[in-house]
Amino acid sequence: MRIKLLSLLALLGLAFFAPGRTYGQWKGEVGLSGSLSSGNVDKFDLASEGNITHADSLFEFSAFYAATYGELDNIQNNGELQGGVKFDYRPQSTLSPFLLGTAFQNTFQGVESRLSGLLGMKWLIAASEGYNYSLSGAIQYDSEVYTNDSTVQKLRLSLRPKFGQNIGKLRLKHMTFIRPNIQDFADLLISSETELSTPLSKQVNLTLTYRYNFVSLPPSTDDRVIQTQDHWLLFGLQFKF
């Protein structure tokens, strides 16, 4: 199972970044992170993520994917897939409108599928070669199918602070999505990612990543209680194209 998954993620990364290698104006990254322990507890976690971007003064197009797989005592206890595409108009301007479409699946969180569309505005607070700070706000429409076969549509607000900062040879990046349901603010999604990386070469970085996910009102299931919080700490490699 692990070998098959590694092969699948590797092929997915190669296919995803084929345009980036063919056309020089495209930039891409693909990362592979994991942890493995054995003894009293056999635990295995694997994550892969990637993005490809084309940007100029007029528009920016980007696409991304992320996949997570986990086992505890040789039984799968985590599996997540997500991806999306985004268009920014005049991304180098102080204010730039954007469109974003995403797809998400994590049956361990009770979500069979979540399709989202966002329309919003990005505020570029400050940017240079060594740092980048921005804040985005959007209206988000979700169509969700849960593992209990229920289907819902929701309208959310989306707030996303994001920054990247060089600290010597280290690069610190952070992004948080805060998404309350407009009809019910008790229904809240929060997801964040903090990454610290250092270059091993021009095209390879060593990364340490912390991911956090919070769902205030997780879907109900018949066989188990879904926790409101998830945490991941991963070590990995990031390849640039």
PDB file of C-alpha atoms in Angstrom:
ATOM      1  CA  MET A   1       0.000   0.000   0.000  1.00  0.00           C
ATOM      2  CA  ARG A   2       2.777   2.447   0.933  1.00  0.00           C
ATOM      3  CA  ILE A   3       4.804   1.726  -2.215  1.00  0.00           C
ATOM      4  CA  LYS A   4       1.718   2.130  -4.404  1.00  0.00           C
ATOM      5  CA  LEU A   5       0.854   5.444  -2.733  1.00  0.00           C
ATOM      6  CA  LEU A   6       4.398   6.767  -3.099  1.00  0.00           C
ATOM      7  CA  SER A   7       4.370   5.835  -6.782  1.00  0.00           C
ATOM      8  CA  LEU A   8       0.980   7.495  -7.273  1.00  0.00           C
ATOM      9  CA  LEU A   9       2.086  10.726  -5.616  1.00  0.00           C
ATOM     10  CA  ALA A  10       5.316  10.757  -7.619  1.00  0.00           C
ATOM     11  CA  LEU A  11       3.433  10.291 -10.896  1.00  0.00           C
ATOM     12  CA  LEU A  12       0.919  12.945  -9.884  1.00  0.00           C
ATOM     13  CA  GLY A  13       3.728  15.387  -9.213  1.00  0.00           C
ATOM     14  CA  LEU A  14       5.434  14.684 -12.535  1.00  0.00           C
ATOM     15  CA  ALA A  15       2.187  15.048 -14.480  1.00  0.00           C
ATOM     16  CA  PHE A  16       1.229  18.174 -12.592  1.00  0.00           C
ATOM     17  CA  PHE A  17       4.499  19.931 -13.329  1.00  0.00           C
ATOM     18  CA  ALA A  18       4.944  18.869 -16.949  1.00  0.00           C
ATOM     19  CA  PRO A  19       3.831  22.331 -18.201  1.00  0.00           C
ATOM     20  CA  GLY A  20       6.318  23.997 -15.849  1.00  0.00           C
ATOM     21  CA  ARG A  21       9.178  22.067 -17.427  1.00  0.00           C
ATOM     22  CA  THR A  22       8.031  22.678 -20.999  1.00  0.00           C
ATOM     23  CA  TYR A  23       7.417  26.419 -20.827  1.00  0.00           C
ATOM     24  CA  GLY A  24      10.066  28.555 -19.181  1.00  0.00           C
ATOM     25  CA  GLN A  25       7.632  31.271 -18.049  1.00  0.00           C
ATOM     26  CA  TRP A  26       5.973  28.878 -15.602  1.00  0.00           C
ATOM     27  CA  LYS A  27       7.265  28.210 -12.077  1.00  0.00           C
ATOM     28  CA  GLY A  28       6.418  25.187  -9.978  1.00  0.00           C
ATOM     29  CA  GLU A  29       7.112  23.435  -6.685  1.00  0.00           C
ATOM     30  CA  VAL A  30       6.437  19.902  -5.500  1.00  0.00           C
ATOM     31  CA  GLY A  31       7.021  18.656  -1.965  1.00  0.00           C
ATOM     32  CA  LEU A  32       7.081  15.282  -0.243  1.00  0.00           C
ATOM     33  CA  SER A  33       6.989  14.980   3.546  1.00  0.00           C
ATOM     34  CA  GLY A  34       6.571  12.077   5.919  1.00  0.00           C
ATOM     35  CA  SER A  35       7.215  10.387   9.228  1.00  0.00           C
ATOM     36  CA  LEU A  36       7.544   6.730  10.217  1.00  0.00           C
ATOM     37  CA  SER A  37       7.741   5.115  13.661  1.00  0.00           C
ATOM     38  CA  SER A  38       7.647   1.523  14.895  1.00  0.00           C
ATOM     39  CA  GLY A  39       7.678  -0.219  18.255  1.00  0.00           C
ATOM     40  CA  ASN A  40       4.890   0.224  20.765  1.00  0.00           C
ATOM     41  CA  VAL A  41       2.995   2.209  18.137  1.00  0.00           C
ATOM     42  CA  ASP A  42       3.417   1.728  14.385  1.00  0.00           C
ATOM     43  CA  LYS A  43       2.658   5.084  12.781  1.00  0.00           C
ATOM     44  CA  PHE A  44       3.094   6.197   9.174  1.00  0.00           C
ATOM     45  CA  ASP A  45       2.246   9.570   7.636  1.00  0.00           C
ATOM     46  CA  LEU A  46       2.865  10.878   4.142  1.00  0.00           C
ATOM     47  CA  ALA A  47       1.999  14.201   2.535  1.00  0.00           C
ATOM     48  CA  SER A  48       2.606  15.642  -0.909  1.00  0.00           C
ATOM     49  CA  GLU A  49       1.757  19.065  -2.220  1.00  0.00           C
ATOM     50  CA  GLY A  50       2.558  21.136  -5.258  1.00  0.00           C
ATOM     51  CA  ASN A  51       1.735  24.285  -7.147  1.00  0.00           C
ATOM     52  CA  ILE A  52       2.369  25.805 -10.538  1.00  0.00           C
ATOM     53  CA  THR A  53       2.186  29.545 -11.224  1.00  0.00           C
ATOM     54  CA  HIS A  54       2.330  31.964 -14.115  1.00  0.00           C
ATOM     55  CA  ALA A  55       2.472  35.636 -13.141  1.00  0.00           C
ATOM     56  CA  ASP A  56       3.038  38.990 -14.795  1.00  0.00           C
ATOM     57  CA  SER A  57       1.870  42.545 -14.164  1.00  0.00           C
ATOM     58  CA  LEU A  58      -1.571  41.868 -15.693  1.00  0.00           C
ATOM     59  CA  PHE A  59      -2.659  38.529 -14.234  1.00  0.00           C
ATOM     60  CA  GLU A  60      -1.566  35.536 -12.219  1.00  0.00           C
ATOM     61  CA  PHE A  61      -2.754  31.974 -12.736  1.00  0.00           C
ATOM     62  CA  SER A  62      -1.983  29.258 -10.207  1.00  0.00           C
ATOM     63  CA  ALA A  63      -3.051  25.668  -9.627  1.00  0.00           C
ATOM     64  CA  PHE A  64      -2.297  23.451  -6.652  1.00  0.00           C
ATOM     65  CA  TYR A  65      -2.844  20.018  -5.156  1.00  0.00           C
ATOM     66  CA  ALA A  66      -2.281  18.446  -1.724  1.00  0.00           C
ATOM     67  CA  ALA A  67      -2.607  14.851  -0.568  1.00  0.00           C
ATOM     68  CA  THR A  68      -2.237  13.309   2.894  1.00  0.00           C
ATOM     69  CA  TYR A  69      -2.188   9.657   3.956  1.00  0.00           C
ATOM     70  CA  GLY A  70      -1.757   8.142   7.416  1.00  0.00           C
ATOM     71  CA  GLU A  71      -1.683   4.714   9.077  1.00  0.00           C
ATOM     72  CA  LEU A  72      -1.802   3.693  12.736  1.00  0.00           C
ATOM     73  CA  ASP A  73      -0.874   0.077  13.527  1.00  0.00           C
ATOM     74  CA  ASN A  74      -1.167  -0.741   9.800  1.00  0.00           C
ATOM     75  CA  ILE A  75      -4.749   0.603   9.594  1.00  0.00           C
ATOM     76  CA  GLN A  76      -5.451   3.765   7.588  1.00  0.00           C
ATOM     77  CA  ASN A  77      -6.476   6.575   9.936  1.00  0.00           C
ATOM     78  CA  ASN A  78      -6.123   9.601   7.679  1.00  0.00           C
ATOM     79  CA  GLY A  79      -6.591  10.458   4.026  1.00  0.00           C
ATOM     80  CA  GLU A  80      -7.140  13.843   2.449  1.00  0.00           C
ATOM     81  CA  LEU A  81      -7.187  15.166  -1.110  1.00  0.00           C
ATOM     82  CA  GLN A  82      -7.593  18.760  -2.234  1.00  0.00           C
ATOM     83  CA  GLY A  83      -6.793  20.938  -5.190  1.00  0.00           C
ATOM     84  CA  GLY A  84      -7.773  24.133  -6.905  1.00  0.00           C
ATOM     85  CA  VAL A  85      -7.145  26.879  -9.442  1.00  0.00           C
ATOM     86  CA  LYS A  86      -6.893  30.626  -8.898  1.00  0.00           C
ATOM     87  CA  PHE A  87      -6.887  33.760 -11.084  1.00  0.00           C
ATOM     88  CA  ASP A  88      -5.606  37.134  -9.829  1.00  0.00           C
ATOM     89  CA  TYR A  89      -6.031  40.331 -11.843  1.00  0.00           C
ATOM     90  CA  ARG A  90      -3.081  42.740 -11.525  1.00  0.00           C
ATOM     91  CA  PRO A  91      -1.423  40.715  -8.710  1.00  0.00           C
ATOM     92  CA  GLN A  92       1.378  43.254  -8.200  1.00  0.00           C
ATOM     93  CA  SER A  93      -1.091  46.050  -7.407  1.00  0.00           C
ATOM     94  CA  THR A  94      -1.944  47.037  -3.852  1.00  0.00           C
ATOM     95  CA  LEU A  95      -5.501  45.772  -4.400  1.00  0.00           C
ATOM     96  CA  SER A  96      -6.231  42.914  -6.803  1.00  0.00           C
ATOM     97  CA  PRO A  97      -9.468  40.938  -7.349  1.00  0.00           C
ATOM     98  CA  PHE A  98      -9.316  37.155  -7.620  1.00  0.00           C
ATOM     99  CA  LEU A  99     -11.358  34.045  -8.379  1.00  0.00           C
ATOM    100  CA  LEU A 100     -10.627  30.731  -6.663  1.00  0.00           C
ATOM    101  CA  GLY A 101     -12.162  27.282  -7.119  1.00  0.00           C
ATOM    102  CA  THR A 102     -11.282  24.335  -4.868  1.00  0.00           C
ATOM    103  CA  ALA A 103     -12.224  20.695  -4.286  1.00  0.00           C
ATOM    104  CA  PHE A 104     -11.731  18.841  -0.985  1.00  0.00           C
ATOM    105  CA  GLN A 105     -12.250  15.313   0.348  1.00  0.00           C
ATOM    106  CA  ASN A 106     -11.538  13.817   3.765  1.00  0.00           C
ATOM    107  CA  THR A 107     -13.845  10.981   4.788  1.00  0.00           C
ATOM    108  CA  PHE A 108     -12.111  10.797   8.187  1.00  0.00           C
ATOM    109  CA  GLN A 109     -13.519  14.275   8.818  1.00  0.00           C
ATOM    110  CA  GLY A 110     -16.900  13.132   7.481  1.00  0.00           C
ATOM    111  CA  VAL A 111     -16.591  15.053   4.194  1.00  0.00           C
ATOM    112  CA  GLU A 112     -17.143  13.016   1.020  1.00  0.00           C
ATOM    113  CA  SER A 113     -16.684  16.145  -1.109  1.00  0.00           C
ATOM    114  CA  ARG A 114     -16.617  19.912  -0.733  1.00  0.00           C
ATOM    115  CA  LEU A 115     -16.665  22.101  -3.847  1.00  0.00           C
ATOM    116  CA  SER A 116     -15.970  25.782  -3.188  1.00  0.00           C
ATOM    117  CA  GLY A 117     -15.990  28.950  -5.258  1.00  0.00           C
ATOM    118  CA  LEU A 118     -14.530  32.210  -3.945  1.00  0.00           C
ATOM    119  CA  LEU A 119     -14.704  35.780  -5.244  1.00  0.00           C
ATOM    120  CA  GLY A 120     -12.630  38.305  -3.367  1.00  0.00           C
ATOM    121  CA  MET A 121      -9.942  40.965  -3.097  1.00  0.00           C
ATOM    122  CA  LYS A 122      -6.285  40.711  -2.069  1.00  0.00           C
ATOM    123  CA  TRP A 123      -4.518  43.559  -0.267  1.00  0.00           C
ATOM    124  CA  LEU A 124      -0.761  43.461  -0.860  1.00  0.00           C
ATOM    125  CA  ILE A 125       0.503  45.085   2.315  1.00  0.00           C
ATOM    126  CA  ALA A 126       4.246  44.949   1.595  1.00  0.00           C
ATOM    127  CA  ALA A 127       6.523  43.037  -0.741  1.00  0.00           C
ATOM    128  CA  SER A 128      10.183  42.830  -1.693  1.00  0.00           C
ATOM    129  CA  GLU A 129      12.721  40.133  -2.542  1.00  0.00           C
ATOM    130  CA  GLY A 130      13.012  39.139   1.127  1.00  0.00           C
ATOM    131  CA  TYR A 131       9.404  39.372   2.328  1.00  0.00           C
ATOM    132  CA  ASN A 132       5.770  39.367   1.263  1.00  0.00           C
ATOM    133  CA  TYR A 133       2.730  40.251   3.377  1.00  0.00           C
ATOM    134  CA  SER A 134      -0.887  40.176   2.175  1.00  0.00           C
ATOM    135  CA  LEU A 135      -4.466  39.939   3.413  1.00  0.00           C
ATOM    136  CA  SER A 136      -7.365  38.531   1.378  1.00  0.00           C
ATOM    137  CA  GLY A 137     -11.108  38.684   1.914  1.00  0.00           C
ATOM    138  CA  ALA A 138     -13.756  36.823  -0.078  1.00  0.00           C
ATOM    139  CA  ILE A 139     -17.270  35.450  -0.285  1.00  0.00           C
ATOM    140  CA  GLN A 140     -17.170  31.644  -0.451  1.00  0.00           C
ATOM    141  CA  TYR A 141     -19.906  29.310  -1.696  1.00  0.00           C
ATOM    142  CA  ASP A 142     -19.665  25.670  -0.582  1.00  0.00           C
ATOM    143  CA  SER A 143     -21.510  22.593  -1.825  1.00  0.00           C
ATOM    144  CA  GLU A 144     -20.815  19.768   0.622  1.00  0.00           C
ATOM    145  CA  VAL A 145     -21.626  16.053   0.608  1.00  0.00           C
ATOM    146  CA  TYR A 146     -21.039  14.255   3.893  1.00  0.00           C
ATOM    147  CA  THR A 147     -20.310  10.578   4.518  1.00  0.00           C
ATOM    148  CA  ASN A 148     -23.739  10.264   6.182  1.00  0.00           C
ATOM    149  CA  ASP A 149     -25.236  11.004   2.699  1.00  0.00           C
ATOM    150  CA  SER A 150     -26.504  14.468   3.620  1.00  0.00           C
ATOM    151  CA  THR A 151     -25.893  17.405   1.275  1.00  0.00           C
ATOM    152  CA  VAL A 152     -25.740  21.091   2.207  1.00  0.00           C
ATOM    153  CA  GLN A 153     -24.957  24.434   0.562  1.00  0.00           C
ATOM    154  CA  LYS A 154     -23.347  27.183   2.602  1.00  0.00           C
ATOM    155  CA  LEU A 155     -22.254  30.769   2.104  1.00  0.00           C
ATOM    156  CA  ARG A 156     -19.148  31.734   4.048  1.00  0.00           C
ATOM    157  CA  LEU A 157     -16.912  34.708   4.624  1.00  0.00           C
ATOM    158  CA  SER A 158     -13.241  33.992   3.981  1.00  0.00           C
ATOM    159  CA  LEU A 159     -10.340  35.887   5.561  1.00  0.00           C
ATOM    160  CA  ARG A 160      -6.774  34.871   4.743  1.00  0.00           C
ATOM    161  CA  PRO A 161      -3.651  36.535   6.194  1.00  0.00           C
ATOM    162  CA  LYS A 162      -0.441  35.328   4.515  1.00  0.00           C
ATOM    163  CA  PHE A 163       3.234  36.183   4.780  1.00  0.00           C
ATOM    164  CA  GLY A 164       6.684  35.036   3.746  1.00  0.00           C
ATOM    165  CA  GLN A 165       9.839  36.289   5.443  1.00  0.00           C
ATOM    166  CA  ASN A 166      13.515  35.546   4.896  1.00  0.00           C
ATOM    167  CA  ILE A 167      15.558  35.076   8.081  1.00  0.00           C
ATOM    168  CA  GLY A 168      19.121  34.687   6.899  1.00  0.00           C
ATOM    169  CA  LYS A 169      19.121  31.525   4.792  1.00  0.00           C
ATOM    170  CA  LEU A 170      15.824  30.404   6.309  1.00  0.00           C
ATOM    171  CA  ARG A 171      12.426  31.117   4.744  1.00  0.00           C
ATOM    172  CA  LEU A 172       9.386  31.355   7.035  1.00  0.00           C
ATOM    173  CA  LYS A 173       5.925  31.156   5.440  1.00  0.00           C
ATOM    174  CA  HIS A 174       2.501  31.204   7.073  1.00  0.00           C
ATOM    175  CA  MET A 175      -1.085  31.187   5.809  1.00  0.00           C
ATOM    176  CA  THR A 176      -4.376  30.954   7.709  1.00  0.00           C
ATOM    177  CA  PHE A 177      -7.925  30.630   6.344  1.00  0.00           C
ATOM    178  CA  ILE A 178     -10.758  31.757   8.667  1.00  0.00           C
ATOM    179  CA  ARG A 179     -14.173  30.905   7.201  1.00  0.00           C
ATOM    180  CA  PRO A 180     -17.368  31.469   9.231  1.00  0.00           C
ATOM    181  CA  ASN A 181     -20.787  30.526   7.881  1.00  0.00           C
ATOM    182  CA  ILE A 182     -22.697  33.749   7.144  1.00  0.00           C
ATOM    183  CA  GLN A 183     -26.011  32.195   8.262  1.00  0.00           C
ATOM    184  CA  ASP A 184     -24.516  30.686  11.447  1.00  0.00           C
ATOM    185  CA  PHE A 185     -21.267  32.079  12.834  1.00  0.00           C
ATOM    186  CA  ALA A 186     -21.027  29.084  15.199  1.00  0.00           C
ATOM    187  CA  ASP A 187     -20.203  27.071  12.056  1.00  0.00           C
ATOM    188  CA  LEU A 188     -16.533  27.958  11.622  1.00  0.00           C
ATOM    189  CA  LEU A 189     -13.649  26.491   9.607  1.00  0.00           C
ATOM    190  CA  ILE A 190     -10.034  27.402  10.378  1.00  0.00           C
ATOM    191  CA  SER A 191      -7.034  25.958   8.591  1.00  0.00           C
ATOM    192  CA  SER A 192      -3.434  27.108   8.760  1.00  0.00           C
ATOM    193  CA  GLU A 193       0.019  26.101   7.576  1.00  0.00           C
ATOM    194  CA  THR A 194       3.394  27.283   8.847  1.00  0.00           C
ATOM    195  CA  GLU A 195       6.526  26.257   6.959  1.00  0.00           C
ATOM    196  CA  LEU A 196      10.203  26.784   7.734  1.00  0.00           C
ATOM    197  CA  SER A 197      12.581  25.922   4.903  1.00  0.00           C
ATOM    198  CA  THR A 198      16.291  26.093   4.172  1.00  0.00           C
ATOM    199  CA  PRO A 199      17.966  25.506   0.790  1.00  0.00           C
ATOM    200  CA  LEU A 200      20.034  22.392   0.145  1.00  0.00           C
ATOM    201  CA  SER A 201      20.649  23.540  -3.434  1.00  0.00           C
ATOM    202  CA  LYS A 202      19.106  25.993  -5.922  1.00  0.00           C
ATOM    203  CA  GLN A 203      16.232  23.608  -6.615  1.00  0.00           C
ATOM    204  CA  VAL A 204      15.858  21.626  -3.368  1.00  0.00           C
ATOM    205  CA  ASN A 205      14.738  22.850   0.073  1.00  0.00           C
ATOM    206  CA  LEU A 206      14.542  21.034   3.387  1.00  0.00           C
ATOM    207  CA  THR A 207      11.201  21.819   5.061  1.00  0.00           C
ATOM    208  CA  LEU A 208       9.555  21.603   8.463  1.00  0.00           C
ATOM    209  CA  THR A 209       5.782  22.123   8.269  1.00  0.00           C
ATOM    210  CA  TYR A 210       3.053  22.462  10.909  1.00  0.00           C
ATOM    211  CA  ARG A 211      -0.572  22.187   9.789  1.00  0.00           C
ATOM    212  CA  TYR A 212      -3.684  22.831  11.849  1.00  0.00           C
ATOM    213  CA  ASN A 213      -7.350  22.266  11.031  1.00  0.00           C
ATOM    214  CA  PHE A 214     -10.407  23.219  13.105  1.00  0.00           C
ATOM    215  CA  VAL A 215     -14.065  22.435  12.352  1.00  0.00           C
ATOM    216  CA  SER A 216     -16.441  23.810  14.986  1.00  0.00           C
ATOM    217  CA  LEU A 217     -19.420  21.697  13.852  1.00  0.00           C
ATOM    218  CA  PRO A 218     -18.113  18.446  12.322  1.00  0.00           C
ATOM    219  CA  PRO A 219     -20.605  16.224  10.467  1.00  0.00           C
ATOM    220  CA  SER A 220     -22.285  13.466  12.458  1.00  0.00           C
ATOM    221  CA  THR A 221     -21.551   9.797  11.752  1.00  0.00           C
ATOM    222  CA  ASP A 222     -23.077   6.567  13.020  1.00  0.00           C
ATOM    223  CA  ASP A 223     -19.840   4.770  13.912  1.00  0.00           C
ATOM    224  CA  ARG A 224     -17.572   7.392  15.515  1.00  0.00           C
ATOM    225  CA  VAL A 225     -17.200  10.905  16.909  1.00  0.00           C
ATOM    226  CA  ILE A 226     -15.269  13.271  14.649  1.00  0.00           C
ATOM    227  CA  GLN A 227     -12.821  15.499  16.509  1.00  0.00           C
ATOM    228  CA  THR A 228     -12.932  19.253  15.989  1.00  0.00           C
ATOM    229  CA  GLN A 229      -9.137  19.652  15.661  1.00  0.00           C
ATOM    230  CA  ASP A 230      -6.346  18.010  13.655  1.00  0.00           C
ATOM    231  CA  HIS A 231      -2.592  18.649  13.898  1.00  0.00           C
ATOM    232  CA  TRP A 232       0.287  17.575  11.632  1.00  0.00           C
ATOM    233  CA  LEU A 233       4.064  18.066  11.972  1.00  0.00           C
ATOM    234  CA  LEU A 234       6.003  16.972   8.897  1.00  0.00           C
ATOM    235  CA  PHE A 235       9.594  16.941   7.667  1.00  0.00           C
ATOM    236  CA  GLY A 236      10.219  16.864   3.947  1.00  0.00           C
ATOM    237  CA  LEU A 237      11.868  17.985   0.748  1.00  0.00           C
ATOM    238  CA  GLN A 238      10.626  20.635  -1.680  1.00  0.00           C
ATOM    239  CA  PHE A 239      11.682  20.615  -5.325  1.00  0.00           C
ATOM    240  CA  LYS A 240      11.511  23.737  -7.485  1.00  0.00           C
ATOM    241  CA  PHE A 241      11.095  23.824 -11.272  1.00  0.00           C
TER     242      PHE A 241
END
